[in-house]
Coordinates of N, CA and C in Angstrom, one line a residue:
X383 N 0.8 -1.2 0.0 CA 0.0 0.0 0.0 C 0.9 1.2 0.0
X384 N 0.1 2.5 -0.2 CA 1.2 3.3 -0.2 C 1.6 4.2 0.7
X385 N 0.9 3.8 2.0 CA 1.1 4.0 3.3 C 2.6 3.1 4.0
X386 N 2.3 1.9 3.5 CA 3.7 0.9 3.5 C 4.8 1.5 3.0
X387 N 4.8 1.9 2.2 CA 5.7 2.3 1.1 C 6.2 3.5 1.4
X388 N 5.4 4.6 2.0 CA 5.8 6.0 2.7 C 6.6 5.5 3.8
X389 N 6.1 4.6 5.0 CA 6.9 4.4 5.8 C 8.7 3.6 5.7
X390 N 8.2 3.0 4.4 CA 9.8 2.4 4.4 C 10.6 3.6 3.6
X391 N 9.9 4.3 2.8 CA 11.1 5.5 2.5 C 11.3 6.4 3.7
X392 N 10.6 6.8 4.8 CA 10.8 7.4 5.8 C 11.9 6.5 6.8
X393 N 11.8 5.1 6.8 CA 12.9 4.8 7.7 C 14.2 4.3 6.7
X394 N 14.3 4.6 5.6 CA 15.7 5.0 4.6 C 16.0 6.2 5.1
X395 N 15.2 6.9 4.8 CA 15.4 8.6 5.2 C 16.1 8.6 6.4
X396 N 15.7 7.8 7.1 CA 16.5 8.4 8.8 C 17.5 7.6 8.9
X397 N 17.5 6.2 8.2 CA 19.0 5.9 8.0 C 20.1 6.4 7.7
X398 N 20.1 7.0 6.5 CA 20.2 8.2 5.7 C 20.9 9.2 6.6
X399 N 20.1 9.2 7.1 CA 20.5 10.8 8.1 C 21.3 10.1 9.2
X400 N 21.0 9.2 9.8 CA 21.5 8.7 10.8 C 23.2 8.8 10.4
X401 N 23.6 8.1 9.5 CA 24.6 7.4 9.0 C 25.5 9.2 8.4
X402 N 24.9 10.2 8.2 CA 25.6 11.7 7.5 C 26.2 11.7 9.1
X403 N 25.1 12.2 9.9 CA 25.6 12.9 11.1 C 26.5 12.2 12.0
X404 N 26.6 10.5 11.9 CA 27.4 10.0 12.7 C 28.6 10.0 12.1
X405 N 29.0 10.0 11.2 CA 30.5 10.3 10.0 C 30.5 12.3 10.3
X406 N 29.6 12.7 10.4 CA 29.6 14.2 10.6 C 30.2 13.9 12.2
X407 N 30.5 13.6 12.9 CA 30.6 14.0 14.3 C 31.3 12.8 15.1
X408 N 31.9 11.7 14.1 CA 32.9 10.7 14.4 C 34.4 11.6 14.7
X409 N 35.4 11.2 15.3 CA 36.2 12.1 15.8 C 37.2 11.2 15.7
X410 N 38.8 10.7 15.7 CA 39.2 9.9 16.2 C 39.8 9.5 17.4
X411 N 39.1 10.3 18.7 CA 39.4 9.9 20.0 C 38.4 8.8 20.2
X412 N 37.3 8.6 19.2 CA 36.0 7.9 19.7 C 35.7 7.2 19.0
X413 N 36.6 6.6 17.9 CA 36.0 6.0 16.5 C 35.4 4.8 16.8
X414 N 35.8 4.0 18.2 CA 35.4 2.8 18.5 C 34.1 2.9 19.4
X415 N 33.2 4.2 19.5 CA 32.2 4.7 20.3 C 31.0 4.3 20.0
X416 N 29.8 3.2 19.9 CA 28.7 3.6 19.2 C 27.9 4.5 19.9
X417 N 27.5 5.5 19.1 CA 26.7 6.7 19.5 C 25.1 6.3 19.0
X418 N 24.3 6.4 20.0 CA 22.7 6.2 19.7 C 22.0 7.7 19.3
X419 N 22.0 8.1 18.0 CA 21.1 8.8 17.5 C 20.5 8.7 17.1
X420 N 19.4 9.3 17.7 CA 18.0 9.7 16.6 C 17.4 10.9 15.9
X421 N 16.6 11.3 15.5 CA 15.9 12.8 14.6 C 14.9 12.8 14.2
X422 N 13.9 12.9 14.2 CA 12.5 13.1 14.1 C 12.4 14.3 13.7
X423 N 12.9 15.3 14.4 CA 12.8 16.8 13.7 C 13.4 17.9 13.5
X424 N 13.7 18.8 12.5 CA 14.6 19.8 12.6 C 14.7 21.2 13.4
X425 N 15.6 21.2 14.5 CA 15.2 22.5 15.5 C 16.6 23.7 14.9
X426 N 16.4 24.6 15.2 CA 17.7 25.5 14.9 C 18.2 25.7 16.3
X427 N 19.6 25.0 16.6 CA 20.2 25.1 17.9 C 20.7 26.1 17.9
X428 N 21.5 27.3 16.8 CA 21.8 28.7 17.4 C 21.5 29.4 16.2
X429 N 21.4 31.0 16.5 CA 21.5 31.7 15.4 C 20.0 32.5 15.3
X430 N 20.0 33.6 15.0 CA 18.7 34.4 15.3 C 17.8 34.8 13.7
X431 N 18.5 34.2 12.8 CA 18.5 34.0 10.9 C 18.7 35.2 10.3
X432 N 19.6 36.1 11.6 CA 19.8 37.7 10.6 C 21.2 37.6 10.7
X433 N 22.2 38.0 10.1 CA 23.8 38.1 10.1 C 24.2 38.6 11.0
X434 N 25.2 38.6 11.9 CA 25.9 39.6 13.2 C 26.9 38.9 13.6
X435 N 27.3 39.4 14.3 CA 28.5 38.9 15.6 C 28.4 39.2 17.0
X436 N 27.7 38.2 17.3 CA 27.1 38.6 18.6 C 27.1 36.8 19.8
X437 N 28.0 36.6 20.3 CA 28.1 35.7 21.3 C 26.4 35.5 22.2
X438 N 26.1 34.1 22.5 CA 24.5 34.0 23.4 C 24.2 32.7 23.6
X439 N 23.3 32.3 23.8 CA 23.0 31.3 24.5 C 21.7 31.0 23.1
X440 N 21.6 29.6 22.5 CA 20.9 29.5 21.2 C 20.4 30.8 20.1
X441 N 19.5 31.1 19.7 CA 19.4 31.9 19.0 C 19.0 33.7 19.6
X442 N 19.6 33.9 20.8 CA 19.9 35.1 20.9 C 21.1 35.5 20.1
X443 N 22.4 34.2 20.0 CA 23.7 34.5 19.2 C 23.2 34.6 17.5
X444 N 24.5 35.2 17.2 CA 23.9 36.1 15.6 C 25.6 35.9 14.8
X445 N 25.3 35.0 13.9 CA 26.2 34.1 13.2 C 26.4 35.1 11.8
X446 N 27.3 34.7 10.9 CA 27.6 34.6 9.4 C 28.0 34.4 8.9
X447 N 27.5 33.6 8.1 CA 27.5 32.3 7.0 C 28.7 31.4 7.8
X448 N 28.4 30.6 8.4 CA 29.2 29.8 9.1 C 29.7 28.6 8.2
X449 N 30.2 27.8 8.2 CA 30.9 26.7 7.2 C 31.2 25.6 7.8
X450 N 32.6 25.4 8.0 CA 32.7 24.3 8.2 C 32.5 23.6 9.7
X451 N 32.4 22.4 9.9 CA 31.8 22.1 11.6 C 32.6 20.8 12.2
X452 N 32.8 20.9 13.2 CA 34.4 19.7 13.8 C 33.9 19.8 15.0
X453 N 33.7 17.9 15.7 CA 32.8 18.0 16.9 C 34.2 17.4 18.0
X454 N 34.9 17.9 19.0 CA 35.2 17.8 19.6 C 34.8 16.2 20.7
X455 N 35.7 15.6 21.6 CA 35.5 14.2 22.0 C 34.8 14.8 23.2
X456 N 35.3 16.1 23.7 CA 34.1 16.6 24.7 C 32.5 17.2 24.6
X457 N 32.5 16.9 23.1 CA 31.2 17.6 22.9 C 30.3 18.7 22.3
X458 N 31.7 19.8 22.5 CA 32.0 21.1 21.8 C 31.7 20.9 20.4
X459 N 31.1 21.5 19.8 CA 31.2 21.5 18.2 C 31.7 23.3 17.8
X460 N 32.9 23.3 17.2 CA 33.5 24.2 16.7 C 33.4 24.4 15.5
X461 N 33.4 25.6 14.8 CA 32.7 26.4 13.6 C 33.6 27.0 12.6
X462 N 34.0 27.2 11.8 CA 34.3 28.8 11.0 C 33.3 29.8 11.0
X463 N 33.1 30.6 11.5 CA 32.2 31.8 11.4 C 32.6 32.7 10.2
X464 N 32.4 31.9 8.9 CA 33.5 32.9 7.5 C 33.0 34.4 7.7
X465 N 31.7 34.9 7.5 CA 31.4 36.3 7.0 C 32.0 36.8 8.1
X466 N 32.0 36.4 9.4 CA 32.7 37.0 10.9 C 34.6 37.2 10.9
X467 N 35.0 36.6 10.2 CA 35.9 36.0 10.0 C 36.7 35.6 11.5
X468 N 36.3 35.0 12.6 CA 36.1 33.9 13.6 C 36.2 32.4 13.9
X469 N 36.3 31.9 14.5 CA 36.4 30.8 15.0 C 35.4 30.8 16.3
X470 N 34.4 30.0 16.1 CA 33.1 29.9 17.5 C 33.2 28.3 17.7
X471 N 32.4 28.7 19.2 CA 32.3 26.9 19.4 C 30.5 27.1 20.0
X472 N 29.9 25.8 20.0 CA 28.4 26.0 20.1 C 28.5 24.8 21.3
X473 N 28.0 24.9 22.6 CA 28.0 24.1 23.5 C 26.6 22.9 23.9
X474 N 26.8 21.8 22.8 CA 25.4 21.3 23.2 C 24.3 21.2 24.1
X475 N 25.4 21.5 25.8 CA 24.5 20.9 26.9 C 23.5 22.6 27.3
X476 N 24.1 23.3 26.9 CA 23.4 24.9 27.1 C 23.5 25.6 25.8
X477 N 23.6 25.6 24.9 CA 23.3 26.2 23.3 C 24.1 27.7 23.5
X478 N 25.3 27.8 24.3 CA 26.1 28.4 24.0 C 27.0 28.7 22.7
X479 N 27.2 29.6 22.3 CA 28.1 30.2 21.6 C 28.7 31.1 21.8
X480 N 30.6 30.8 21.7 CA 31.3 31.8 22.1 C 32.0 32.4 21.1
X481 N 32.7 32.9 21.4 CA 33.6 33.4 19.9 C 35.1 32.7 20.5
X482 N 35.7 31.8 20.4 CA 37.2 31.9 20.9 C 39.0 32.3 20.3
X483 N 38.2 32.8 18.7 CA 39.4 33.2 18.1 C 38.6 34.6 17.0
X484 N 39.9 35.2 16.5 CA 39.5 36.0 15.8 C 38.9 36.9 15.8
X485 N 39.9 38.4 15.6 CA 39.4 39.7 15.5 C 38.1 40.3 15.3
X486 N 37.5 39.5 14.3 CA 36.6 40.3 13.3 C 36.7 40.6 12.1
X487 N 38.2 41.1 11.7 CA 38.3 42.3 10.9 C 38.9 41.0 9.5
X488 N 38.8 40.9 8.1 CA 39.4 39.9 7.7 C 41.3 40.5 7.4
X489 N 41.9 40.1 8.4 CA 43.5 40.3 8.3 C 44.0 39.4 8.5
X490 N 45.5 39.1 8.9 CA 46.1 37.6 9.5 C 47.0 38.0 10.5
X491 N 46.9 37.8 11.4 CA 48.0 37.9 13.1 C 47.6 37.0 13.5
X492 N 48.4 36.2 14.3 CA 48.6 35.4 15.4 C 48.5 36.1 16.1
X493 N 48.4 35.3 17.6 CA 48.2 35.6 19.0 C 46.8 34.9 19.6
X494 N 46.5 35.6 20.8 CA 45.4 35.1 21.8 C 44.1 35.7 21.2
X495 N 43.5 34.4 21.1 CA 42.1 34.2 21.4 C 41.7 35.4 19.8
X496 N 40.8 36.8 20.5 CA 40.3 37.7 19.3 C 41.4 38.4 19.0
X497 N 42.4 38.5 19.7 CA 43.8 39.3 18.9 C 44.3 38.6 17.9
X498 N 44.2 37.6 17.6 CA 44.3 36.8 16.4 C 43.6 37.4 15.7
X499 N 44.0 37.2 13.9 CA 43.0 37.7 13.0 C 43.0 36.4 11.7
X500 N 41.8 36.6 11.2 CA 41.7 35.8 10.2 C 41.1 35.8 8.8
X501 N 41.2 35.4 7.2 CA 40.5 36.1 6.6 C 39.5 34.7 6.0
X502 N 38.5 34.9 6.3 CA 37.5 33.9 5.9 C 37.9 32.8 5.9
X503 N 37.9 32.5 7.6 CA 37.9 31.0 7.3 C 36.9 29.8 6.8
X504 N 37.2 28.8 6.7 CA 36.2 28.2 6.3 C 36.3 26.8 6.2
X505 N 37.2 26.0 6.9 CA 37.1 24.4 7.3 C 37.8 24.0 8.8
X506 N 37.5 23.7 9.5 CA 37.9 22.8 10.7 C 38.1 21.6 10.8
X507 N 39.0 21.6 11.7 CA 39.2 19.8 12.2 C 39.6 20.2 13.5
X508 N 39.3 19.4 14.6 CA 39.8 19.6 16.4 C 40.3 18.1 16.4
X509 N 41.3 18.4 17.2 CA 42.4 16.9 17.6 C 42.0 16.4 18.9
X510 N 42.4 15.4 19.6 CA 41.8 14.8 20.9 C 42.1 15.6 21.8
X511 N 43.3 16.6 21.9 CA 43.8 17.4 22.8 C 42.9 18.8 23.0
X512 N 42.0 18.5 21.8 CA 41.1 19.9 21.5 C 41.9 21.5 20.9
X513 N 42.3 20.9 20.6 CA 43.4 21.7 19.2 C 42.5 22.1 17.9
X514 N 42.2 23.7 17.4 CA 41.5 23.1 16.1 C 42.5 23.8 15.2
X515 N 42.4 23.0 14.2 CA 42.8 23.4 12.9 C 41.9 24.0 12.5
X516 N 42.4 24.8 11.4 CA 41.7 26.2 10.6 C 42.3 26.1 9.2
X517 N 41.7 25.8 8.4 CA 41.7 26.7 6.7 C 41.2 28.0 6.7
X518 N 42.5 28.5 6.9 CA 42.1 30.2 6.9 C 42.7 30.5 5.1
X519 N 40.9 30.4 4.7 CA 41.1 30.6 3.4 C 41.9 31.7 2.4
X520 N 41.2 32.8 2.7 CA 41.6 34.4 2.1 C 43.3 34.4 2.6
X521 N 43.9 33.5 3.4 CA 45.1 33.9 4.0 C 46.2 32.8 3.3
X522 N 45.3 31.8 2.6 CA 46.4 30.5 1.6 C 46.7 30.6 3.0
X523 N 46.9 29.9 4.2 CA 47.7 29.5 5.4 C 46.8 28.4 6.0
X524 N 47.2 27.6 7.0 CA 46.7 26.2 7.5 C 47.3 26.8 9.1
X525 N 46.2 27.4 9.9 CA 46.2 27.7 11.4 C 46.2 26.7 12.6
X526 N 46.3 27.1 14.0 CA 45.8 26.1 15.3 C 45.7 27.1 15.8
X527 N 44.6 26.3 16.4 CA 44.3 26.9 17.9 C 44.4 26.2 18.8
X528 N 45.5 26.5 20.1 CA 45.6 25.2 21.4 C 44.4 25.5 22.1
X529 N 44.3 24.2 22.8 CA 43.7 24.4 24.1 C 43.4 25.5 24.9
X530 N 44.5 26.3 24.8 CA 44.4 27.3 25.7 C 43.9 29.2 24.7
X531 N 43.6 28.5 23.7 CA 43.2 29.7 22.6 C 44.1 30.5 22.1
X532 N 45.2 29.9 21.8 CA 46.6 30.5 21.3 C 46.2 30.4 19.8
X533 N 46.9 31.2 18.8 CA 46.4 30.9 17.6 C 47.8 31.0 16.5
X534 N 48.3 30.1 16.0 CA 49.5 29.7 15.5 C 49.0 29.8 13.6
X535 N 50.5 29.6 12.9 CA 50.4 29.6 11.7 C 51.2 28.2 11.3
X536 N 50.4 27.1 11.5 CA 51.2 25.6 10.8 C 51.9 25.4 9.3
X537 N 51.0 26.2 8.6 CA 51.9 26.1 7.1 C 51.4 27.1 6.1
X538 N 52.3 27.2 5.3 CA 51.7 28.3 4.2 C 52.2 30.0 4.8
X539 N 52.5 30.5 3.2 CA 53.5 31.3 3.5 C 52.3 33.2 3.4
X540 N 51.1 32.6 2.8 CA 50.5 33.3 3.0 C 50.0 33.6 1.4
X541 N 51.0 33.8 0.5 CA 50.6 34.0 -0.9 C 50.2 32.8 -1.3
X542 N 49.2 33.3 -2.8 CA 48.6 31.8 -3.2 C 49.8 31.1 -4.3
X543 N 49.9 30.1 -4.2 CA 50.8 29.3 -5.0 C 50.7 27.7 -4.6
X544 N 51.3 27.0 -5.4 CA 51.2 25.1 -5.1 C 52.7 24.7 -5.2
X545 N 53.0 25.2 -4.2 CA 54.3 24.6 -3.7 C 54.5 23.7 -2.4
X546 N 55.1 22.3 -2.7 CA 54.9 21.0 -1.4 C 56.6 21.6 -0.8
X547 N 56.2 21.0 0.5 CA 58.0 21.5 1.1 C 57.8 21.7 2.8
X548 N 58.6 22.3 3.2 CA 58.4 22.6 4.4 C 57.4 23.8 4.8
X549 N 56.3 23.6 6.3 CA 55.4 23.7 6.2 C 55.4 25.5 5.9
X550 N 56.3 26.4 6.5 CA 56.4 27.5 6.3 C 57.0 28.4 4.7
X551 N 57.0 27.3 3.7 CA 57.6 27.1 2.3 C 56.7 27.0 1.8
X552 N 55.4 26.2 2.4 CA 54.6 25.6 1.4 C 53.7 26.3 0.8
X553 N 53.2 26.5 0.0 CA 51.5 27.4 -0.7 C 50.5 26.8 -1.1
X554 N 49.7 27.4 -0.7 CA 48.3 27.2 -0.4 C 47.7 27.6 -1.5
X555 N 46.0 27.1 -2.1 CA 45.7 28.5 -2.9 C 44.5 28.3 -2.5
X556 N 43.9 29.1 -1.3 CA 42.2 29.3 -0.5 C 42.2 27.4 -0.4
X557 N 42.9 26.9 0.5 CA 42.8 25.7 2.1 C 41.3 25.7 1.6
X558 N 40.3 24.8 2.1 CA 38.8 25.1 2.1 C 38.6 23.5 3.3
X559 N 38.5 22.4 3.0 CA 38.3 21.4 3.9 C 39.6 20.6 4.4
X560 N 39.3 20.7 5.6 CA 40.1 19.4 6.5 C 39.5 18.5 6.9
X561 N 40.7 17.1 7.1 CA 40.3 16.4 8.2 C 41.9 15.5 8.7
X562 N 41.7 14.9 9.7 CA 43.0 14.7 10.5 C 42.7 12.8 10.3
X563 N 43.6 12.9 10.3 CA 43.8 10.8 9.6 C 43.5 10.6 11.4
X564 N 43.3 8.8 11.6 CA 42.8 8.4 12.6 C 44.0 8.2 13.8
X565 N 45.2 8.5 13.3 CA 46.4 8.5 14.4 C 47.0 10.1 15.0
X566 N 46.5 10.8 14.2 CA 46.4 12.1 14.2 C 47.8 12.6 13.9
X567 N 48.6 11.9 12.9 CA 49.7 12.4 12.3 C 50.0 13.1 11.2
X568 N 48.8 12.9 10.4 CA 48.6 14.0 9.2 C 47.8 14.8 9.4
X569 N 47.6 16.1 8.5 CA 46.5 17.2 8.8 C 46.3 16.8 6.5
X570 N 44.9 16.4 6.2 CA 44.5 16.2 4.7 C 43.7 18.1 4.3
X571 N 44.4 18.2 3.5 CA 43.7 19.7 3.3 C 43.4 19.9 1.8
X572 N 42.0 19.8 1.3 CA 41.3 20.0 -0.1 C 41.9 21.6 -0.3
X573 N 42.7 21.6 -1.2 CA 43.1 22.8 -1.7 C 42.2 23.3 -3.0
X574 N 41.6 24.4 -2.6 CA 40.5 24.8 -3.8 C 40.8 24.8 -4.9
X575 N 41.7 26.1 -4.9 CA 42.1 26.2 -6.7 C 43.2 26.2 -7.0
X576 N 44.0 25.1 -6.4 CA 45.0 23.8 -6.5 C 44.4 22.9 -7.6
X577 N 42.8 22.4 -6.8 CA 42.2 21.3 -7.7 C 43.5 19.9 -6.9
X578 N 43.4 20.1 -5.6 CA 44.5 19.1 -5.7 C 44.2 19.2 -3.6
X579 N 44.3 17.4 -3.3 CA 44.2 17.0 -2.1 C 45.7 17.1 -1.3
X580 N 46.3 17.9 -0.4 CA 47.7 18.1 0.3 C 47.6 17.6 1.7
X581 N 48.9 17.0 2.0 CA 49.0 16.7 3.6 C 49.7 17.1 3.9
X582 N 49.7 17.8 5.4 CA 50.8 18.2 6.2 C 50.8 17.3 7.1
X583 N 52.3 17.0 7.4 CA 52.9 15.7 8.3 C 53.0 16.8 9.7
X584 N 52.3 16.4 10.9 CA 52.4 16.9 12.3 C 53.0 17.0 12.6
X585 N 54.2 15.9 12.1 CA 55.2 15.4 12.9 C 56.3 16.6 12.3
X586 N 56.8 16.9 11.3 CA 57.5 17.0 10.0 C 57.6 18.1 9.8
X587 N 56.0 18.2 9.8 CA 55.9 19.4 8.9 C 55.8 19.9 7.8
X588 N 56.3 19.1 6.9 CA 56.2 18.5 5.5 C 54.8 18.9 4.7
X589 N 54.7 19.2 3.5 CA 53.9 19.5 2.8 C 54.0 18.6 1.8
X590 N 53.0 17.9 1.5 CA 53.0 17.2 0.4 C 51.6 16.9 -0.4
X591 N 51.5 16.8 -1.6 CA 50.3 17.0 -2.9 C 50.2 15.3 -3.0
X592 N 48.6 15.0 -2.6 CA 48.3 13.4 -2.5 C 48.0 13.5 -3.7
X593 N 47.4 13.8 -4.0 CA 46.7 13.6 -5.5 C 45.9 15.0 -6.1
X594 N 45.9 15.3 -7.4 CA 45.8 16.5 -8.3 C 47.1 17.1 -8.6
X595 N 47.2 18.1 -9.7 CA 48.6 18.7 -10.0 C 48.3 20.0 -10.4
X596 N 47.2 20.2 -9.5 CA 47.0 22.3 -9.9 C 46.0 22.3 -11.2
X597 N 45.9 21.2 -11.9 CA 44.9 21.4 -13.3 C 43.3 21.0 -12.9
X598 N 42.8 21.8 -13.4 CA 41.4 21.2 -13.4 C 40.8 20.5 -13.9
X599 N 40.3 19.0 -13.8 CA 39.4 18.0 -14.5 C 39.0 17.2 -14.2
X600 N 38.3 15.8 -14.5 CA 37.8 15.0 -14.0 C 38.8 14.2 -14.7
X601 N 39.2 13.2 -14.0 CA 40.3 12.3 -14.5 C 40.7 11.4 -13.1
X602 N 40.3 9.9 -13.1 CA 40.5 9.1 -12.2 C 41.8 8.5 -12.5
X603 N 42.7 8.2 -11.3 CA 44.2 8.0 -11.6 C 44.8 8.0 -10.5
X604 N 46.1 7.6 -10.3 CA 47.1 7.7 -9.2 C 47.9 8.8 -9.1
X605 N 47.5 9.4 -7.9 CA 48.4 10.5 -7.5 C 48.1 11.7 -8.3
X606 N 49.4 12.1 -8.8 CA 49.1 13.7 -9.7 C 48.5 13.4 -11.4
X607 N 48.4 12.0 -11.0 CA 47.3 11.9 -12.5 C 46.2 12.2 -12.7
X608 N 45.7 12.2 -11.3 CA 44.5 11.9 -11.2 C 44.1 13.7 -11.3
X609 N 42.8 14.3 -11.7 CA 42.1 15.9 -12.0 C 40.9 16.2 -10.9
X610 N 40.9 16.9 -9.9 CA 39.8 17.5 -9.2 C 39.4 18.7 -10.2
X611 N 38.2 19.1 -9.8 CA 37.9 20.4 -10.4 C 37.2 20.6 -8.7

């Protein structure tokens, strides 16, 4: 019937869903964790749906165009706040949002917390130590933030270019997505208009191009054979 038939596409649907958000929010302090989620409905946990920069507790805080999202083994889910050009973290157990890096203003400085500056960021990854990495896009650079809200430059010399090498040699052209391998020894960074997937070695420092070679295409292959667009 097709009451039968609605119900089994509804419980694909939540499979579906089930299966994004748990890959969305797998970590590798926890990979051996099974997590019991469910969803039935869509609520908005922060953000008031008008643009600002305004730190609060769910949707009194006032976001812009936020991006990428990295869930912490404590719980924390950390943000790029791009139009802000920030770094926020959203606290599930109270629907906090704070700001813990980043000026405001889109520039690039190191240092603490908002004395840091950033220019549109826009990908995350957080390590077990609670460390986040940053694709700080507009800046071609690959950031951290410690624990203690310190805010560092890991690689990239700041100009755009596709050069592999040592991390402060290396070039970037607009970083966009990370993610950290399951031993936490590489940092994987989708380099936009590279068209080309890069690791940085933690250990090393090292910059190296996994696959793409700066050209644009679809082309399946090994290594720098292979074409992102």
């Amino acid at each position: 019937s097709e009451q039968v038939a609605s119900l089994g596409k509804e419980i694909q649907m939540k499979k579906i869903i089930f299966l994004i958000f748990s890959l969305i929010g797998m970590s590798s302090c926890d990979s051996d964790t099974n997590r019991d989620l469910s969803f039935s409905e869509v609520l908005t946990s922060a953000g008031a749906g008008k643009a600002g920069a305004q730190d609060g507790i769910g949707i009194e805080a006032l976001l812009n165009r936020p991006h990428g999202v990295a869930q912490a083994d404590s719980g924390i889910v950390y943000f790029a706040d791009r139009g802000n050009h920030q770094i926020r973290s959203y606290n599930p157990q109270n629907a906090q949002i704070t700001t813990i890096a980043g000026s405001g203003k889109p520039q690039f400085a190191d240092g603490e917390g908002v004395e840091a500056s950033f220019n549109q960021p826009i990908g995350v990854a957080v390590d077990c130590q609670g460390s986040v990495y940053v694709a700080d896009r507009e800046n071609h650079r690959i950031r951290k933030i410690d624990s203690r809200g310190k805010v560092v430059t890991v690689a990239g010399t700041g100009v755009a270019g596709f050069v592999d090498g040592e991390a402060m040699q290396a070039q970037f052209n607009q970083p966009y997505g990370l993610a950290l391998d399951r031993e936490e020894e590489y940092l994987l960074v989708a380099d936009y208009l590279n068209h080309s997937i890069r690791r940085l070695d933690l250990q090393t420092g090292a910059v190296s191009t996994l696959a793409g070679n700066g050209s644009a295409g679809n082309i399946d292959g090994k290594g720098m054979e292979a074409r992102f667009n």
